[in-house]
């Protein structure tokens, strides 16, 4: 049964705040029946449930449950990307911006209205979609390499030592050294923005390893050498384009157009996917940024952003346990920031159990079962659904046609509905890629044209270290220009006070909040560590 599109509104003084919140949560007219003395009723523009598929009945993805995450799984060519497209279109229609990585380039078609074709017409007829019409979505293209979209960048210090360790494939010892190098940079007020800053910083730390040893531990030449080689490889993969400024302003991902439709942000990932570590690390970084920068919203009526993570198996393959735990944590916590994360992958077993358990909205396309291992995976996938006596899930998974799936979305109380075998709606936008000319046109007409196009190279560690001979051994003796930006806040006696001092941390934190200067934020992030940097903020 489709829910009534509209929540009942009333005056707070007659109906207490708690009841109001409860009603919002239940998100249903039913709440009214139990509410004391509703006095004044009107309908607001509560977002409509999103029709994604139909079995005997229509299957709706509820906007209020979309921050409880989801999974789109299925073998190659079974309809995952189109399902993603149909969901993204629906979110866009209700004003929710979307971020999706486009691994094969075929998602770009979402920017254009679809065209009549017999297969679509047949599906529209079968599903009896009376209000179906072709339409494209507003789209912003992004590209780490700056070719097929606006360049998207992060600074080295925003990435933090943990993600960098993953990117460079470091072992524990090397990763410890890298963390020390980040700390030295922080203590000396040296900004790590781009790859050459990090390269310069590594060299500086290695050359002065003796002076740093007492405070930061052993900075071995072998570890530094390994990192330098790693950085070189990263540069060859295009990491030098991705790391630097102007860094991405997250607000630019949270846009709606003049008609109130959510903008679909498409990251060109066809080339990026050839560097799986860079791809996975980048998306992980983005997720952690969203988590850090967005305010708490609890359980909103609709998400602030929905994030589709295609080829998700790349994220999890040989993921070190520490990072897996962090991903788990970010996925769990980002929900209260109103961000929904949908993983797209071939097999649900690609996703670690702890994370899989958090993915409430499920679309399972066909799987193949050639080997005993495949068969086991099919069984495992089948068991993740709430059973339906009318559907033999294990058998159905093997029989599903293209664009057909086993579907279970969360109901209004957050419980999974029983699984249904259903046909996914056809997309309203174009199936398949757009032409390079069309892409160029969209990029030129974008409000972001020119904002990120040119890389800026402001004074940072590389420039500061050029020509500097010996390090200042301890932060207290650092020259005034390089003392931490929050030094003055701590009183003259303790400028650049000892690290790990909780008062210093607390002050730095609160100062960063009030000042909000980007320089301050970058250093504080380094000092305190982001969630992904293994910090203790939560
Ligand atoms: N819901 C649908 N409505 C109409 N056509 C569909 C639908 N789903 C899939 N198709 C058709 O099937 C083709 C393959 O689907 P899609 O590209 O989504 O598969 P995929 O699972 O993403 O494959 P891959 O693993 O190769 O990326 C589409 O190009 C389209 O023609
Ligand atoms: Mg696909």
Tab-separated table of C-alpha atoms in Angstrom, residues 22-490:
chain	number	residue	atom	x	y	z
A	22	UNK	CA	7.133	10.609	16.894
A	23	UNK	CA	4.660	11.361	14.160
A	24	UNK	CA	7.452	12.557	11.899
A	25	UNK	CA	9.286	9.359	12.584
A	26	UNK	CA	6.359	7.135	11.970
A	27	UNK	CA	5.878	9.276	8.981
A	28	UNK	CA	2.368	8.148	8.627
A	29	UNK	CA	-1.180	9.226	9.013
A	30	UNK	CA	-1.611	6.424	11.469
A	31	UNK	CA	0.203	8.471	14.070
A	32	UNK	CA	-2.738	10.850	14.025
A	33	UNK	CA	-5.147	8.290	15.393
A	34	UNK	CA	-3.139	8.011	18.593
A	35	UNK	CA	-2.194	11.629	19.007
A	36	UNK	CA	-3.899	13.667	21.675
A	37	UNK	CA	-6.172	16.442	20.424
A	38	UNK	CA	-4.957	17.267	16.971
A	39	UNK	CA	-6.435	20.639	16.335
A	40	UNK	CA	-5.274	21.956	13.101
A	41	UNK	CA	-4.412	19.805	10.145
A	42	UNK	CA	-2.721	20.650	6.913
A	43	UNK	CA	-0.573	18.744	4.448
A	44	UNK	CA	3.047	19.607	3.868
A	45	UNK	CA	5.214	18.571	0.979
A	46	UNK	CA	6.463	15.433	2.654
A	47	UNK	CA	8.447	13.611	-0.032
A	48	UNK	CA	6.569	10.877	-1.815
A	49	UNK	CA	7.677	7.267	-1.601
A	50	UNK	CA	9.831	6.382	-4.595
A	51	UNK	CA	8.460	3.775	-6.933
A	52	UNK	CA	11.425	1.629	-7.950
A	53	UNK	CA	9.910	-1.710	-8.929
A	54	UNK	CA	6.677	-3.662	-9.182
A	55	UNK	CA	5.746	-7.220	-8.339
A	56	UNK	CA	2.076	-7.938	-7.727
A	57	UNK	CA	2.277	-4.658	-5.880
A	58	UNK	CA	4.326	-1.487	-6.262
A	59	UNK	CA	7.576	-1.458	-4.274
A	60	UNK	CA	8.584	1.847	-2.773
A	61	UNK	CA	11.884	3.063	-1.453
A	62	UNK	CA	10.956	5.399	1.387
A	63	UNK	CA	12.890	8.684	1.415
A	64	UNK	CA	12.874	8.651	5.234
A	65	UNK	CA	14.520	5.225	5.207
A	66	UNK	CA	17.073	5.955	2.517
A	67	UNK	CA	19.724	6.946	5.028
A	68	UNK	CA	19.550	3.361	6.268
A	69	UNK	CA	21.630	2.488	3.272
A	70	UNK	CA	21.274	-0.131	0.597
A	71	UNK	CA	22.750	-2.729	-1.668
A	72	UNK	CA	22.370	-3.355	-5.385
A	73	UNK	CA	23.923	-6.691	-6.294
A	74	UNK	CA	23.987	-8.939	-9.328
A	75	UNK	CA	26.166	-10.538	-11.971
A	76	UNK	CA	27.476	-8.624	-14.986
A	77	UNK	CA	24.791	-7.278	-17.277
A	78	UNK	CA	21.844	-8.054	-15.006
A	79	UNK	CA	20.690	-4.446	-14.574
A	80	UNK	CA	22.577	-2.968	-11.605
A	81	UNK	CA	23.496	0.299	-13.280
A	82	UNK	CA	19.958	0.850	-14.556
A	83	UNK	CA	18.595	0.189	-11.061
A	84	UNK	CA	21.041	2.769	-9.746
A	85	UNK	CA	19.901	5.140	-12.490
A	86	UNK	CA	16.218	4.648	-11.650
A	87	UNK	CA	16.920	5.298	-7.962
A	88	UNK	CA	19.096	8.339	-8.677
A	89	UNK	CA	16.400	9.816	-10.937
A	90	UNK	CA	13.808	9.316	-8.235
A	91	UNK	CA	15.965	10.995	-5.580
A	92	UNK	CA	16.682	13.871	-7.925
A	93	UNK	CA	12.942	14.357	-8.543
A	94	UNK	CA	12.288	14.834	-4.832
A	95	UNK	CA	15.191	17.270	-4.483
A	96	UNK	CA	17.832	14.925	-3.081
A	97	UNK	CA	21.317	15.347	-4.554
A	98	UNK	CA	23.141	12.184	-5.501
A	99	UNK	CA	26.783	11.229	-5.850
A	100	UNK	CA	27.698	8.263	-8.006
A	101	UNK	CA	30.895	6.924	-9.487
A	102	UNK	CA	30.496	6.050	-13.161
A	103	UNK	CA	32.776	3.124	-13.753
A	104	UNK	CA	31.825	2.339	-17.358
A	105	UNK	CA	30.790	5.785	-18.519
A	106	UNK	CA	27.235	4.534	-19.063
A	107	UNK	CA	25.665	6.512	-16.233
A	108	UNK	CA	26.244	9.819	-18.033
A	109	UNK	CA	23.029	9.165	-19.987
A	110	UNK	CA	21.081	10.182	-16.895
A	111	UNK	CA	21.653	13.791	-18.026
A	112	UNK	CA	19.467	13.306	-21.132
A	113	UNK	CA	15.825	12.353	-21.547
A	114	UNK	CA	15.394	8.794	-22.769
A	115	UNK	CA	14.024	8.005	-26.201
A	116	UNK	CA	11.144	5.786	-27.270
A	117	UNK	CA	12.170	2.209	-27.755
A	118	UNK	CA	10.113	-0.982	-27.896
A	119	UNK	CA	11.744	-2.521	-24.814
A	120	UNK	CA	11.012	0.493	-22.634
A	121	UNK	CA	7.477	0.761	-24.025
A	122	UNK	CA	6.920	-2.902	-23.208
A	123	UNK	CA	8.134	-2.429	-19.647
A	124	UNK	CA	6.011	0.683	-19.151
A	125	UNK	CA	2.997	-1.269	-20.343
A	126	UNK	CA	3.757	-4.329	-18.218
A	127	UNK	CA	4.191	-2.253	-15.102
A	128	UNK	CA	1.214	-0.094	-15.980
A	129	UNK	CA	3.134	3.132	-15.318
A	130	UNK	CA	0.464	5.642	-16.224
A	131	UNK	CA	2.548	8.755	-15.441
A	132	UNK	CA	5.748	7.636	-17.186
A	133	UNK	CA	7.492	10.297	-19.254
A	134	UNK	CA	11.060	10.758	-20.469
A	135	UNK	CA	13.235	13.232	-18.589
A	136	UNK	CA	16.915	13.874	-17.883
A	137	UNK	CA	18.361	14.976	-14.543
A	138	UNK	CA	20.548	17.977	-13.746
A	139	UNK	CA	24.093	16.625	-13.668
A	140	UNK	CA	27.517	17.817	-12.528
A	141	UNK	CA	30.460	15.878	-13.886
A	142	UNK	CA	33.585	15.387	-11.776
A	143	UNK	CA	36.884	13.789	-12.636
A	144	UNK	CA	39.928	13.221	-10.484
A	145	UNK	CA	42.016	13.704	-13.617
A	146	UNK	CA	40.126	16.820	-14.656
A	147	UNK	CA	39.325	15.505	-18.125
A	148	UNK	CA	35.731	14.298	-18.160
A	149	UNK	CA	34.502	16.570	-15.422
A	150	UNK	CA	35.461	19.341	-13.065
A	151	UNK	CA	38.638	18.416	-11.230
A	152	UNK	CA	38.017	17.061	-7.771
A	153	UNK	CA	40.846	17.429	-5.304
A	154	UNK	CA	41.758	16.862	-1.702
A	155	UNK	CA	44.808	18.070	0.161
A	156	UNK	CA	47.364	15.637	1.543
A	157	UNK	CA	46.554	16.659	5.107
A	158	UNK	CA	42.835	16.128	4.492
A	159	UNK	CA	43.586	12.594	3.384
A	160	UNK	CA	45.517	11.929	6.571
A	161	UNK	CA	48.202	9.322	7.277
A	162	UNK	CA	45.937	6.286	7.504
A	163	UNK	CA	44.363	6.655	4.077
A	164	UNK	CA	47.733	7.526	2.644
A	165	UNK	CA	49.223	4.371	4.085
A	166	UNK	CA	46.564	2.423	2.258
A	167	UNK	CA	47.178	4.350	-0.923
A	168	UNK	CA	50.906	3.691	-0.757
A	169	UNK	CA	50.504	0.097	0.398
A	170	UNK	CA	52.604	0.685	3.514
A	171	UNK	CA	53.290	-1.877	6.194
A	172	UNK	CA	52.796	-1.059	9.864
A	173	UNK	CA	56.326	0.249	10.451
A	174	UNK	CA	56.237	2.443	7.385
A	175	UNK	CA	52.806	3.690	8.256
A	176	UNK	CA	54.077	4.629	11.742
A	177	UNK	CA	56.837	6.670	10.144
A	178	UNK	CA	54.345	8.398	7.863
A	179	UNK	CA	52.210	9.332	10.865
A	180	UNK	CA	55.305	10.783	12.534
A	181	UNK	CA	56.068	12.795	9.413
A	182	UNK	CA	52.531	14.238	9.435
A	183	UNK	CA	53.023	15.144	13.098
A	184	UNK	CA	56.321	16.869	12.444
A	185	UNK	CA	54.640	18.905	9.706
A	186	UNK	CA	51.853	19.884	12.083
A	187	UNK	CA	54.237	20.784	14.881
A	188	UNK	CA	56.284	22.944	12.596
A	189	UNK	CA	53.293	24.605	10.996
A	190	UNK	CA	54.117	23.207	7.586
A	191	UNK	CA	51.140	22.704	5.327
A	192	UNK	CA	50.871	19.442	3.463
A	193	UNK	CA	48.773	20.260	0.432
A	194	UNK	CA	50.116	18.442	-2.571
A	195	UNK	CA	52.404	15.528	-3.365
A	196	UNK	CA	55.503	17.637	-3.564
A	197	UNK	CA	54.855	18.922	-0.046
A	198	UNK	CA	54.785	15.371	1.190
A	199	UNK	CA	57.867	14.500	-0.817
A	200	UNK	CA	59.736	17.491	0.594
A	201	UNK	CA	58.548	16.676	4.105
A	202	UNK	CA	59.727	13.073	3.819
A	203	UNK	CA	63.111	14.175	2.649
A	204	UNK	CA	63.371	16.742	5.415
A	205	UNK	CA	62.404	14.186	8.050
A	206	UNK	CA	64.893	11.648	6.681
A	207	UNK	CA	67.733	14.119	6.497
A	208	UNK	CA	67.151	15.168	10.091
A	209	UNK	CA	66.088	11.812	11.464
A	210	UNK	CA	68.562	12.026	14.361
A	211	UNK	CA	67.102	15.232	15.772
A	212	UNK	CA	63.571	13.927	15.440
A	213	UNK	CA	64.254	10.516	16.940
A	214	UNK	CA	63.705	11.379	20.600
A	215	UNK	CA	60.341	12.968	20.022
A	216	UNK	CA	58.911	11.139	17.028
A	217	UNK	CA	60.654	7.790	17.018
A	218	UNK	CA	62.823	6.138	14.423
A	219	UNK	CA	62.499	7.525	10.918
A	220	UNK	CA	64.382	4.889	8.999
A	221	UNK	CA	65.858	5.495	5.604
A	222	UNK	CA	64.314	2.237	4.373
A	223	UNK	CA	60.775	3.315	5.327
A	224	UNK	CA	61.227	6.732	3.791
A	225	UNK	CA	62.631	5.146	0.652
A	226	UNK	CA	59.596	2.861	0.356
A	227	UNK	CA	57.270	5.820	0.712
A	228	UNK	CA	59.160	7.867	-1.826
A	229	UNK	CA	58.832	5.041	-4.309
A	230	UNK	CA	55.146	4.782	-3.471
A	231	UNK	CA	54.686	8.492	-4.049
A	232	UNK	CA	56.368	8.227	-7.398
A	233	UNK	CA	53.990	5.449	-8.420
A	234	UNK	CA	51.047	7.486	-7.142
A	235	UNK	CA	52.195	10.436	-9.199
A	236	UNK	CA	52.329	8.243	-12.264
A	237	UNK	CA	48.750	7.165	-11.598
A	238	UNK	CA	47.682	10.798	-11.592
A	239	UNK	CA	47.741	11.292	-7.837
A	240	UNK	CA	49.490	14.624	-8.366
A	241	UNK	CA	46.345	15.918	-10.068
A	242	UNK	CA	44.089	14.751	-7.279
A	243	UNK	CA	46.146	16.046	-4.363
A	244	UNK	CA	46.226	19.809	-4.023
A	245	UNK	CA	44.093	22.907	-4.144
A	246	UNK	CA	41.473	24.199	-4.683
A	247	UNK	CA	40.128	21.245	-2.718
A	248	UNK	CA	36.543	20.132	-3.160
A	249	UNK	CA	33.965	22.185	-1.300
A	250	UNK	CA	31.421	19.630	-0.164
A	251	UNK	CA	28.577	22.116	-0.567
A	252	UNK	CA	29.132	21.836	-4.290
A	253	UNK	CA	27.888	18.251	-4.083
A	254	UNK	CA	24.725	19.220	-2.241
A	255	UNK	CA	23.045	21.322	-4.891
A	256	UNK	CA	19.542	21.483	-6.278
A	257	UNK	CA	18.623	23.175	-9.552
A	258	UNK	CA	16.200	26.032	-10.133
A	259	UNK	CA	13.303	23.569	-10.258
A	260	UNK	CA	14.259	22.077	-6.922
A	261	UNK	CA	15.578	18.857	-8.431
A	262	UNK	CA	18.603	17.289	-6.767
A	263	UNK	CA	21.788	17.467	-8.809
A	264	UNK	CA	23.271	14.115	-9.765
A	265	UNK	CA	27.038	14.303	-9.289
A	266	UNK	CA	28.798	11.841	-11.535
A	267	UNK	CA	32.416	10.982	-10.933
A	268	UNK	CA	34.118	9.716	-14.069
A	269	UNK	CA	35.729	6.544	-12.811
A	270	UNK	CA	36.542	4.628	-15.987
A	271	UNK	CA	40.205	5.612	-15.787
A	272	UNK	CA	40.301	5.891	-12.009
A	273	UNK	CA	39.218	2.293	-11.673
A	274	UNK	CA	42.558	1.235	-13.159
A	275	UNK	CA	44.085	2.439	-9.913
A	276	UNK	CA	41.729	0.566	-7.597
A	277	UNK	CA	43.443	1.797	-4.453
A	278	UNK	CA	43.182	5.428	-5.501
A	279	UNK	CA	39.536	4.872	-6.452
A	280	UNK	CA	38.596	3.203	-3.170
A	281	UNK	CA	40.622	5.610	-1.065
A	282	UNK	CA	39.117	8.600	-2.796
A	283	UNK	CA	35.544	7.449	-2.184
A	284	UNK	CA	36.373	6.562	1.384
A	285	UNK	CA	37.863	9.982	1.901
A	286	UNK	CA	34.735	11.583	0.463
A	287	UNK	CA	32.508	9.591	2.760
A	288	UNK	CA	34.567	10.539	5.785
A	289	UNK	CA	34.492	14.186	4.712
A	290	UNK	CA	30.715	14.072	4.480
A	291	UNK	CA	30.633	12.513	7.884
A	292	UNK	CA	32.901	15.146	9.388
A	293	UNK	CA	31.509	18.242	7.794
A	294	UNK	CA	27.761	17.681	7.707
A	295	UNK	CA	25.674	18.564	10.760
A	296	UNK	CA	23.702	15.971	12.734
A	297	UNK	CA	20.145	15.716	11.429
A	298	UNK	CA	18.886	12.580	13.152
A	299	UNK	CA	16.335	10.842	10.951
A	300	UNK	CA	15.340	13.341	8.275
A	301	UNK	CA	12.224	13.104	6.057
A	302	UNK	CA	14.531	12.630	3.135
A	303	UNK	CA	18.296	12.246	2.871
A	304	UNK	CA	20.679	15.169	2.363
A	305	UNK	CA	22.681	13.149	-0.126
A	306	UNK	CA	22.666	9.643	-1.475
A	307	UNK	CA	26.011	8.135	-2.286
A	308	UNK	CA	26.260	5.216	-4.733
A	309	UNK	CA	29.445	3.248	-4.406
A	310	UNK	CA	29.825	1.229	-7.612
A	311	UNK	CA	32.311	-1.677	-7.894
A	312	UNK	CA	32.248	-1.747	-4.117
A	313	UNK	CA	34.249	-4.976	-4.008
A	314	UNK	CA	37.292	-2.847	-4.810
A	315	UNK	CA	36.822	-1.018	-1.556
A	316	UNK	CA	36.855	-4.152	0.495
A	317	UNK	CA	39.361	-6.370	-1.270
A	318	UNK	CA	42.374	-6.896	1.006
A	319	UNK	CA	41.245	-4.067	3.223
A	320	UNK	CA	43.289	-3.937	6.436
A	321	UNK	CA	41.193	-4.592	9.528
A	322	UNK	CA	41.750	-1.108	10.987
A	323	UNK	CA	40.326	0.534	7.898
A	324	UNK	CA	37.475	-1.949	7.625
A	325	UNK	CA	36.511	-1.015	11.172
A	326	UNK	CA	36.604	2.652	10.242
A	327	UNK	CA	34.468	2.098	7.150
A	328	UNK	CA	32.032	0.216	9.318
A	329	UNK	CA	31.986	3.125	11.754
A	330	UNK	CA	31.617	5.813	9.087
A	331	UNK	CA	28.778	3.966	7.367
A	332	UNK	CA	26.980	3.583	10.680
A	333	UNK	CA	27.482	7.173	11.791
A	334	UNK	CA	26.966	8.949	8.483
A	335	UNK	CA	23.319	7.929	8.658
A	336	UNK	CA	22.610	10.551	11.299
A	337	UNK	CA	24.091	13.147	8.940
A	338	UNK	CA	21.331	12.277	6.499
A	339	UNK	CA	23.622	10.495	4.040
A	340	UNK	CA	22.439	7.251	2.477
A	341	UNK	CA	25.117	4.917	1.114
A	342	UNK	CA	24.211	2.348	-1.526
A	343	UNK	CA	26.844	-0.199	-2.416
A	344	UNK	CA	26.743	-1.665	-5.911
A	345	UNK	CA	28.600	-4.902	-6.410
A	346	UNK	CA	28.338	-8.296	-8.031
A	347	UNK	CA	27.842	-10.387	-4.957
A	348	UNK	CA	26.633	-9.440	-1.474
A	349	UNK	CA	29.463	-11.536	-0.054
A	350	UNK	CA	31.851	-8.873	-1.442
A	351	UNK	CA	30.746	-6.689	1.454
A	352	UNK	CA	32.000	-7.551	4.968
A	353	UNK	CA	29.251	-8.863	7.252
A	354	UNK	CA	29.283	-5.956	9.677
A	355	UNK	CA	28.678	-3.498	6.852
A	356	UNK	CA	26.274	-5.742	4.944
A	357	UNK	CA	24.122	-5.883	8.060
A	358	UNK	CA	23.668	-2.121	7.895
A	359	UNK	CA	22.363	-2.078	4.330
A	360	UNK	CA	18.618	-2.001	4.819
A	361	UNK	CA	17.299	-1.512	1.275
A	362	UNK	CA	18.142	-4.423	-1.014
A	363	UNK	CA	17.913	-5.106	-4.721
A	364	UNK	CA	19.357	-8.431	-5.761
A	365	UNK	CA	19.669	-9.080	-9.489
A	366	UNK	CA	20.516	-12.480	-10.942
A	367	UNK	CA	23.592	-14.365	-9.842
A	368	UNK	CA	25.337	-17.172	-11.662
A	369	UNK	CA	26.193	-20.404	-9.925
A	370	UNK	CA	28.811	-22.217	-11.947
A	371	UNK	CA	31.121	-23.321	-9.165
A	372	UNK	CA	30.498	-24.627	-5.647
A	373	UNK	CA	31.804	-21.284	-4.411
A	374	UNK	CA	29.170	-19.486	-6.526
A	375	UNK	CA	26.489	-21.788	-5.143
A	376	UNK	CA	27.529	-20.959	-1.634
A	377	UNK	CA	27.370	-17.255	-2.453
A	378	UNK	CA	23.851	-17.677	-3.863
A	379	UNK	CA	22.762	-19.404	-0.662
A	380	UNK	CA	24.329	-16.654	1.415
A	381	UNK	CA	22.633	-13.953	-0.671
A	382	UNK	CA	19.277	-15.708	-0.367
A	383	UNK	CA	19.556	-15.910	3.390
A	384	UNK	CA	19.924	-12.165	3.763
A	385	UNK	CA	16.263	-11.616	2.833
A	386	UNK	CA	13.163	-11.713	4.963
A	387	UNK	CA	11.454	-14.782	3.471
A	388	UNK	CA	8.277	-14.671	1.428
A	389	UNK	CA	6.338	-17.977	1.365
A	390	UNK	CA	5.502	-17.345	-2.293
A	391	UNK	CA	9.078	-16.879	-3.456
A	392	UNK	CA	11.798	-19.492	-3.557
A	393	UNK	CA	14.614	-17.009	-3.234
A	394	UNK	CA	17.509	-19.336	-3.892
A	395	UNK	CA	15.979	-20.583	-7.108
A	396	UNK	CA	14.719	-17.164	-8.206
A	397	UNK	CA	18.175	-15.581	-7.939
A	398	UNK	CA	19.361	-17.910	-10.688
A	399	UNK	CA	16.358	-17.334	-12.932
A	400	UNK	CA	15.917	-13.577	-12.806
A	401	UNK	CA	15.798	-11.840	-16.173
A	402	UNK	CA	17.701	-8.632	-16.956
A	403	UNK	CA	16.106	-5.738	-15.098
A	404	UNK	CA	14.298	-8.130	-12.798
A	405	UNK	CA	15.311	-8.505	-9.156
A	406	UNK	CA	14.519	-9.679	-5.670
A	407	UNK	CA	13.603	-6.550	-3.807
A	408	UNK	CA	13.179	-5.729	-0.154
A	409	UNK	CA	13.028	-2.139	1.072
A	410	UNK	CA	12.627	-0.955	4.639
A	411	UNK	CA	9.102	-0.202	5.764
A	412	UNK	CA	8.159	2.943	7.631
A	413	UNK	CA	9.261	1.443	10.920
A	414	UNK	CA	12.642	0.501	9.518
A	415	UNK	CA	11.971	-3.236	9.258
A	416	UNK	CA	12.769	-5.027	5.989
A	417	UNK	CA	9.680	-5.936	3.985
A	418	UNK	CA	9.306	-9.520	2.836
A	419	UNK	CA	11.237	-10.148	-0.341
A	420	UNK	CA	9.413	-9.791	-3.666
A	421	UNK	CA	10.363	-10.903	-7.143
A	422	UNK	CA	9.857	-7.731	-9.155
A	423	UNK	CA	10.534	-5.887	-12.375
A	424	UNK	CA	12.581	-2.712	-11.953
A	425	UNK	CA	10.987	0.378	-13.504
A	426	UNK	CA	12.517	1.590	-16.743
A	427	UNK	CA	14.690	4.684	-16.505
A	428	UNK	CA	13.229	7.994	-17.686
A	429	UNK	CA	16.622	9.143	-18.839
A	430	UNK	CA	18.821	7.829	-21.619
A	431	UNK	CA	20.288	4.338	-21.302
A	432	UNK	CA	23.999	4.353	-22.113
A	433	UNK	CA	26.644	7.057	-22.424
A	434	UNK	CA	26.359	10.554	-23.862
A	435	UNK	CA	28.760	11.906	-26.475
A	436	UNK	CA	31.939	13.790	-25.522
A	437	UNK	CA	30.374	16.926	-27.075
A	438	UNK	CA	27.308	16.649	-24.866
A	439	UNK	CA	29.547	16.234	-21.841
A	440	UNK	CA	31.600	19.266	-22.779
A	441	UNK	CA	28.456	21.309	-23.200
A	442	UNK	CA	27.207	20.355	-19.731
A	443	UNK	CA	30.569	21.162	-18.155
A	444	UNK	CA	30.706	24.553	-19.860
A	445	UNK	CA	27.197	25.463	-18.752
A	446	UNK	CA	27.809	24.363	-15.183
A	447	UNK	CA	27.870	26.954	-12.390
A	448	UNK	CA	31.122	25.311	-11.364
A	449	UNK	CA	32.849	26.042	-14.678
A	450	UNK	CA	36.106	27.789	-13.817
A	451	UNK	CA	35.909	27.203	-10.068
A	452	UNK	CA	38.186	24.180	-9.869
A	453	UNK	CA	39.758	24.166	-13.298
A	454	UNK	CA	43.107	25.701	-12.429
A	455	UNK	CA	45.293	24.214	-9.741
A	456	UNK	CA	46.590	26.710	-7.191
A	457	UNK	CA	49.990	26.238	-5.626
A	458	UNK	CA	50.211	28.412	-2.542
A	459	UNK	CA	53.060	28.465	-0.057
A	460	UNK	CA	53.209	25.195	1.802
A	461	UNK	CA	55.742	22.686	3.125
A	462	UNK	CA	57.636	22.360	-0.156
A	463	UNK	CA	58.224	26.102	-0.503
A	464	UNK	CA	58.978	26.550	3.181
A	465	UNK	CA	61.456	23.707	3.318
A	466	UNK	CA	63.338	24.752	0.230
A	467	UNK	CA	66.590	26.112	1.556
A	468	UNK	CA	65.860	25.373	5.183
A	469	UNK	CA	68.907	23.704	6.712
A	470	UNK	CA	68.246	22.066	10.055
A	471	UNK	CA	64.950	21.424	11.777
A	472	UNK	CA	63.907	23.165	14.913
A	473	UNK	CA	64.303	20.271	17.289
A	474	UNK	CA	61.198	20.800	19.384
A	475	UNK	CA	58.090	22.817	18.633
A	476	UNK	CA	58.834	25.299	21.422
A	477	UNK	CA	61.883	26.482	19.544
A	478	UNK	CA	60.186	26.786	16.204
A	479	UNK	CA	60.594	30.184	14.630
A	480	UNK	CA	57.549	32.394	15.222
A	481	UNK	CA	56.382	32.142	11.645
A	482	UNK	CA	56.076	28.398	11.845
A	483	UNK	CA	54.556	27.942	15.273
A	484	UNK	CA	51.106	26.369	15.292
A	485	UNK	CA	48.363	28.821	14.416
A	486	UNK	CA	46.695	28.256	17.774
A	487	UNK	CA	49.915	28.940	19.701
A	488	UNK	CA	48.842	32.433	20.765
A	489	UNK	CA	45.647	31.099	22.237
A	490	UNK	CA	47.617	29.116	24.756
